[in-house]
Amino acid sequence: MERRCENCSSPLDGDFCSRCGQSQASLDLPIGDFAKEVAGEALGLDSRLRRTIPPLFLKPGAVPQEFVAGRRARFVPPIRLYLFASFAMFLVLSFGSGVNVREVETAAPQSPADSTSTASDDAGAPSEAPSGQINVEFGGGELEASLEGRFRAGFERIAEDREQFSREFLGRLAQAFIFLLPGFALFLKIAYRRRLYVHHIVFAIYLHAFAFMMMTIVALPEAFGFPQVGDVLALILLVVPVYLVVGMKRFYGGTWPVTLAKGLAVSVAYNVLAGVT
């Protein structure tokens, strides 16, 4: 039987319609697979994320180097990766901080112990969520109750004021795009004048995406109720300056002493810029 596009009824010869371009992927999927499908469509991540993350983490400077050389098809574009990494970081921080993303004028938020107690009480009660709240079920047990309490609190904080959450996220994103990223690229342009400014922008965006992913990893334990683990993992942020120098060496070339000096100068200038914005 001939397959036809469900959108325009044209004959199909593959996973995409040659006439309207619609994907023929089925939406009759489990919720987990559907969420991944939506994320892939929204951010354009799909399989390119798996081909981008390993070299991004293991070979500093390799992804932007390949991207500016024209070998772009297998990598997530820098802007999309930056949006993905910054949103993931902001979301995890809003879960783990114990405070709302807006200024809170009420009493202090629940401690992890209070969250555990509340979640345990809720586990024994009927699972009815008041209007405007999100009910998250993890199952029984002390650890599951603690996680349930934390995730419910995080989702409720976001659900209470989605507009404020979006405004805060977009505000910080705009600040980074208007000041920090162009400023960092400008400092790189001063250090490496022969390279095009757009190349520095690409390098800067991938570097910031990596830094945001590292901060997300550090923040995850607190979001799951293990702040002590997060304190230990915070040491891995020391990798970021090393990553910068190694990435500059691969992307721009030059000797190690010169690269180290330029990396230090760029870092100092960037920190000054971040401090005044």
CSV table of C-alpha atoms in Angstrom, one decimal:
chain,number,residue,atom,x,y,z
A,1,MET,CA,0.0,0.0,0.0
A,2,GLU,CA,1.4,3.4,-1.0
A,3,ARG,CA,2.3,5.6,1.9
A,4,ARG,CA,1.0,9.2,1.7
A,5,CYS,CA,1.8,12.3,3.7
A,6,GLU,CA,-0.8,13.0,6.4
A,7,ASN,CA,-0.4,16.7,5.8
A,8,CYS,CA,-0.7,17.2,2.0
A,9,SER,CA,-1.4,13.6,0.8
A,10,SER,CA,1.6,13.5,-1.5
A,11,PRO,CA,3.2,10.1,-2.1
A,12,LEU,CA,6.0,9.3,0.4
A,13,ASP,CA,9.5,8.1,-0.4
A,14,GLY,CA,11.3,8.3,3.0
A,15,ASP,CA,10.8,9.8,6.5
A,16,PHE,CA,10.0,13.3,5.2
A,17,CYS,CA,7.5,14.6,2.6
A,18,SER,CA,9.3,15.8,-0.5
A,19,ARG,CA,6.5,18.4,-1.1
A,20,CYS,CA,5.8,20.0,2.3
A,21,GLY,CA,8.7,18.7,4.3
A,22,GLN,CA,6.7,17.3,7.2
A,23,SER,CA,8.3,14.5,9.2
A,24,GLN,CA,6.3,11.2,9.1
A,25,ALA,CA,7.4,10.2,12.6
A,26,SER,CA,4.4,8.8,14.5
A,27,LEU,CA,3.2,10.5,17.7
A,28,ASP,CA,1.8,7.3,19.1
A,29,LEU,CA,4.7,7.0,21.5
A,30,PRO,CA,5.3,6.6,25.2
A,31,ILE,CA,5.5,9.9,27.0
A,32,GLY,CA,9.3,9.7,27.4
A,33,ASP,CA,9.8,9.1,23.7
A,34,PHE,CA,7.3,11.9,22.9
A,35,ALA,CA,9.2,14.3,25.1
A,36,LYS,CA,12.5,13.5,23.4
A,37,GLU,CA,10.7,14.0,20.0
A,38,VAL,CA,9.4,17.4,21.0
A,39,ALA,CA,12.8,18.5,22.4
A,40,GLY,CA,14.5,17.4,19.2
A,41,GLU,CA,12.0,19.3,17.1
A,42,ALA,CA,12.1,22.5,19.2
A,43,LEU,CA,15.9,22.7,19.6
A,44,GLY,CA,17.1,20.8,16.5
A,45,LEU,CA,19.3,18.6,18.7
A,46,ASP,CA,18.4,15.0,17.5
A,47,SER,CA,21.4,12.8,16.9
A,48,ARG,CA,23.7,15.7,16.4
A,49,LEU,CA,23.8,16.2,20.2
A,50,ARG,CA,25.5,12.7,20.6
A,51,ARG,CA,28.1,13.7,18.0
A,52,THR,CA,28.7,17.1,19.6
A,53,ILE,CA,29.0,16.5,23.4
A,54,PRO,CA,31.9,14.0,23.4
A,55,PRO,CA,34.3,16.2,21.4
A,56,LEU,CA,33.1,19.3,23.1
A,57,PHE,CA,34.1,17.8,26.5
A,58,LEU,CA,37.1,15.7,25.5
A,59,LYS,CA,38.7,17.9,22.8
A,60,PRO,CA,38.5,21.6,23.8
A,61,GLY,CA,38.3,23.8,20.7
A,62,ALA,CA,37.6,20.9,18.3
A,63,VAL,CA,33.9,21.5,17.7
A,64,PRO,CA,34.3,25.3,16.9
A,65,GLN,CA,37.3,24.4,14.8
A,66,GLU,CA,35.4,21.9,12.7
A,67,PHE,CA,32.4,24.2,12.5
A,68,VAL,CA,34.2,27.2,11.1
A,69,ALA,CA,36.1,24.9,8.7
A,70,GLY,CA,32.7,24.1,7.1
A,71,ARG,CA,32.1,20.7,8.6
A,72,ARG,CA,28.9,21.6,10.4
A,73,ALA,CA,26.3,19.0,9.5
A,74,ARG,CA,27.2,16.6,12.3
A,75,PHE,CA,27.3,19.2,15.1
A,76,VAL,CA,24.6,21.1,16.9
A,77,PRO,CA,24.8,24.7,15.8
A,78,PRO,CA,26.3,27.0,18.5
A,79,ILE,CA,23.2,29.1,19.2
A,80,ARG,CA,21.0,26.0,19.6
A,81,LEU,CA,23.5,24.3,21.9
A,82,TYR,CA,23.9,27.5,23.9
A,83,LEU,CA,20.1,27.8,24.4
A,84,PHE,CA,19.9,24.2,25.4
A,85,ALA,CA,22.7,24.4,27.9
A,86,SER,CA,21.6,27.7,29.4
A,87,PHE,CA,18.0,26.6,29.8
A,88,ALA,CA,19.1,23.3,31.4
A,89,MET,CA,21.3,25.2,33.8
A,90,PHE,CA,18.7,27.7,34.7
A,91,LEU,CA,16.0,25.0,35.2
A,92,VAL,CA,18.3,22.9,37.5
A,93,LEU,CA,19.3,25.9,39.5
A,94,SER,CA,15.6,26.9,40.0
A,95,PHE,CA,15.0,23.3,41.3
A,96,GLY,CA,17.9,23.1,43.6
A,97,SER,CA,18.2,26.6,45.1
A,98,GLY,CA,15.3,26.2,47.4
A,99,VAL,CA,14.1,29.7,46.4
A,100,ASN,CA,12.0,31.0,43.6
A,101,VAL,CA,13.6,32.6,40.6
A,102,ARG,CA,11.9,35.8,41.6
A,103,GLU,CA,12.5,37.7,44.9
A,104,VAL,CA,10.5,36.1,47.7
A,105,GLU,CA,8.9,38.3,50.3
A,106,THR,CA,7.5,35.4,52.4
A,107,ALA,CA,9.1,33.1,54.9
A,108,ALA,CA,12.2,31.0,54.1
A,109,PRO,CA,11.6,28.0,51.9
A,110,GLN,CA,11.4,24.5,53.2
A,111,SER,CA,14.6,22.7,54.2
A,112,PRO,CA,15.4,19.3,52.7
A,113,ALA,CA,14.1,17.7,56.0
A,114,ASP,CA,10.9,19.6,55.7
A,115,SER,CA,10.5,18.5,52.1
A,116,THR,CA,11.1,14.9,53.1
A,117,SER,CA,8.4,15.2,55.8
A,118,THR,CA,6.0,16.9,53.5
A,119,ALA,CA,6.6,14.4,50.7
A,120,SER,CA,6.1,11.5,53.1
A,121,ASP,CA,2.8,12.9,54.3
A,122,ASP,CA,1.7,13.4,50.8
A,123,ALA,CA,2.7,9.9,49.8
A,124,GLY,CA,0.1,8.5,52.3
A,125,ALA,CA,-2.6,10.9,51.2
A,126,PRO,CA,-4.8,10.8,48.1
A,127,SER,CA,-2.8,12.1,45.2
A,128,GLU,CA,-5.0,15.2,44.5
A,129,ALA,CA,-3.1,18.3,43.3
A,130,PRO,CA,-4.7,21.6,43.9
A,131,SER,CA,-5.4,23.8,40.9
A,132,GLY,CA,-2.2,25.4,39.6
A,133,GLN,CA,0.0,22.7,41.2
A,134,ILE,CA,1.8,19.8,39.6
A,135,ASN,CA,1.6,16.4,41.2
A,136,VAL,CA,4.8,14.3,40.7
A,137,GLU,CA,4.8,10.7,41.9
A,138,PHE,CA,8.0,8.8,42.4
A,139,GLY,CA,6.7,5.8,44.4
A,140,GLY,CA,7.3,4.8,48.0
A,141,GLY,CA,10.4,4.9,50.2
A,142,GLU,CA,12.3,7.6,52.1
A,143,LEU,CA,14.5,8.6,49.1
A,144,GLU,CA,11.7,8.6,46.7
A,145,ALA,CA,9.6,10.8,49.0
A,146,SER,CA,12.4,13.3,49.4
A,147,LEU,CA,12.9,13.5,45.6
A,148,GLU,CA,9.1,13.8,45.1
A,149,GLY,CA,9.0,16.7,47.6
A,150,ARG,CA,11.9,18.5,45.9
A,151,PHE,CA,10.6,18.0,42.4
A,152,ARG,CA,7.0,19.0,43.4
A,153,ALA,CA,8.3,22.1,45.0
A,154,GLY,CA,10.4,23.0,42.0
A,155,PHE,CA,7.6,22.4,39.6
A,156,GLU,CA,5.2,24.4,41.8
A,157,ARG,CA,7.6,27.4,42.0
A,158,ILE,CA,7.7,27.5,38.2
A,159,ALA,CA,3.9,26.8,37.8
A,160,GLU,CA,3.1,29.7,40.2
A,161,ASP,CA,4.7,32.3,38.0
A,162,ARG,CA,5.6,30.9,34.6
A,163,GLU,CA,5.7,34.5,33.2
A,164,GLN,CA,8.3,35.5,35.8
A,165,PHE,CA,10.3,32.4,35.2
A,166,SER,CA,10.4,33.1,31.5
A,167,ARG,CA,11.1,36.8,32.0
A,168,GLU,CA,14.0,36.0,34.3
A,169,PHE,CA,15.5,33.4,32.0
A,170,LEU,CA,15.1,35.5,28.9
A,171,GLY,CA,16.5,38.6,30.7
A,172,ARG,CA,19.7,36.7,31.7
A,173,LEU,CA,20.0,35.2,28.3
A,174,ALA,CA,19.7,38.7,26.7
A,175,GLN,CA,22.3,40.1,29.1
A,176,ALA,CA,24.7,37.4,28.0
A,177,PHE,CA,24.0,37.8,24.3
A,178,ILE,CA,24.2,41.6,24.4
A,179,PHE,CA,27.2,42.1,26.7
A,180,LEU,CA,29.1,38.9,27.7
A,181,LEU,CA,29.4,36.9,24.5
A,182,PRO,CA,30.2,39.8,22.2
A,183,GLY,CA,32.6,41.2,24.8
A,184,PHE,CA,34.4,37.9,25.2
A,185,ALA,CA,34.7,37.5,21.4
A,186,LEU,CA,36.0,41.1,21.2
A,187,PHE,CA,38.8,40.2,23.7
A,188,LEU,CA,39.6,37.2,21.6
A,189,LYS,CA,39.7,39.4,18.5
A,190,ILE,CA,42.2,41.7,20.2
A,191,ALA,CA,44.3,38.7,21.1
A,192,TYR,CA,44.0,37.2,17.7
A,193,ARG,CA,43.5,40.0,15.2
A,194,ARG,CA,44.0,38.0,12.0
A,195,ARG,CA,40.9,35.8,12.7
A,196,LEU,CA,37.4,36.9,11.7
A,197,TYR,CA,35.2,38.2,14.5
A,198,VAL,CA,32.5,35.6,13.6
A,199,HIS,CA,35.1,32.9,14.3
A,200,HIS,CA,35.6,34.3,17.8
A,201,ILE,CA,31.8,34.4,18.3
A,202,VAL,CA,31.5,30.7,17.4
A,203,PHE,CA,34.4,29.8,19.8
A,204,ALA,CA,32.9,32.0,22.6
A,205,ILE,CA,29.4,30.4,22.3
A,206,TYR,CA,30.7,26.8,22.4
A,207,LEU,CA,32.9,27.7,25.4
A,208,HIS,CA,29.9,29.2,27.3
A,209,ALA,CA,27.8,26.2,26.4
A,210,PHE,CA,30.4,23.9,27.9
A,211,ALA,CA,30.7,26.1,31.0
A,212,PHE,CA,26.9,26.0,31.5
A,213,MET,CA,26.9,22.2,31.2
A,214,MET,CA,29.6,22.0,33.8
A,215,MET,CA,27.6,24.2,36.2
A,216,THR,CA,24.5,22.1,35.5
A,217,ILE,CA,26.4,19.0,36.6
A,218,VAL,CA,27.6,20.7,39.7
A,219,ALA,CA,24.0,21.9,40.6
A,220,LEU,CA,22.3,18.5,39.9
A,221,PRO,CA,23.2,16.9,43.3
A,222,GLU,CA,21.6,19.7,45.2
A,223,ALA,CA,18.5,19.4,43.1
A,224,PHE,CA,18.3,15.8,44.1
A,225,GLY,CA,18.9,16.6,47.8
A,226,PHE,CA,22.6,15.9,48.1
A,227,PRO,CA,24.3,19.4,48.5
A,228,GLN,CA,27.5,17.9,50.0
A,229,VAL,CA,28.1,16.1,46.7
A,230,GLY,CA,27.6,19.3,44.8
A,231,ASP,CA,30.2,21.0,47.0
A,232,VAL,CA,32.7,18.3,46.0
A,233,LEU,CA,31.7,18.5,42.4
A,234,ALA,CA,32.2,22.3,42.4
A,235,LEU,CA,35.9,21.6,42.2
A,236,ILE,CA,35.4,20.5,38.6
A,237,LEU,CA,34.7,24.1,37.7
A,238,LEU,CA,38.4,24.6,38.0
A,239,VAL,CA,38.6,22.7,34.7
A,240,VAL,CA,37.0,25.7,32.8
A,241,PRO,CA,40.1,27.9,32.8
A,242,VAL,CA,42.2,24.9,31.7
A,243,TYR,CA,39.6,24.1,29.0
A,244,LEU,CA,39.8,27.7,27.8
A,245,VAL,CA,43.6,27.6,27.3
A,246,VAL,CA,43.6,24.2,25.7
A,247,GLY,CA,40.7,25.2,23.4
A,248,MET,CA,42.5,28.4,22.4
A,249,LYS,CA,45.7,26.4,21.6
A,250,ARG,CA,43.8,24.0,19.3
A,251,PHE,CA,41.5,26.6,17.7
A,252,TYR,CA,44.0,29.5,17.2
A,253,GLY,CA,47.4,27.7,17.3
A,254,GLY,CA,50.5,29.3,18.7
A,255,THR,CA,52.9,28.3,21.4
A,256,TRP,CA,51.8,27.3,24.9
A,257,PRO,CA,53.4,30.3,26.7
A,258,VAL,CA,51.8,32.8,24.3
A,259,THR,CA,48.4,31.0,24.5
A,260,LEU,CA,48.6,30.9,28.3
A,261,ALA,CA,49.4,34.6,28.5
A,262,LYS,CA,46.5,35.5,26.1
A,263,GLY,CA,44.1,33.2,27.9
A,264,LEU,CA,45.0,34.9,31.2
A,265,ALA,CA,44.5,38.3,29.7
A,266,VAL,CA,41.2,37.4,28.1
A,267,SER,CA,39.9,35.8,31.4
A,268,VAL,CA,40.8,38.9,33.4
A,269,ALA,CA,39.1,41.2,30.9
A,270,TYR,CA,36.0,39.0,30.8
A,271,ASN,CA,35.7,38.9,34.6
A,272,VAL,CA,35.9,42.7,34.7
A,273,LEU,CA,33.1,42.9,32.1
A,274,ALA,CA,31.0,40.4,33.9
A,275,GLY,CA,31.4,42.3,37.2
A,276,VAL,CA,30.1,45.6,35.7
A,277,THR,CA,27.1,44.2,33.8
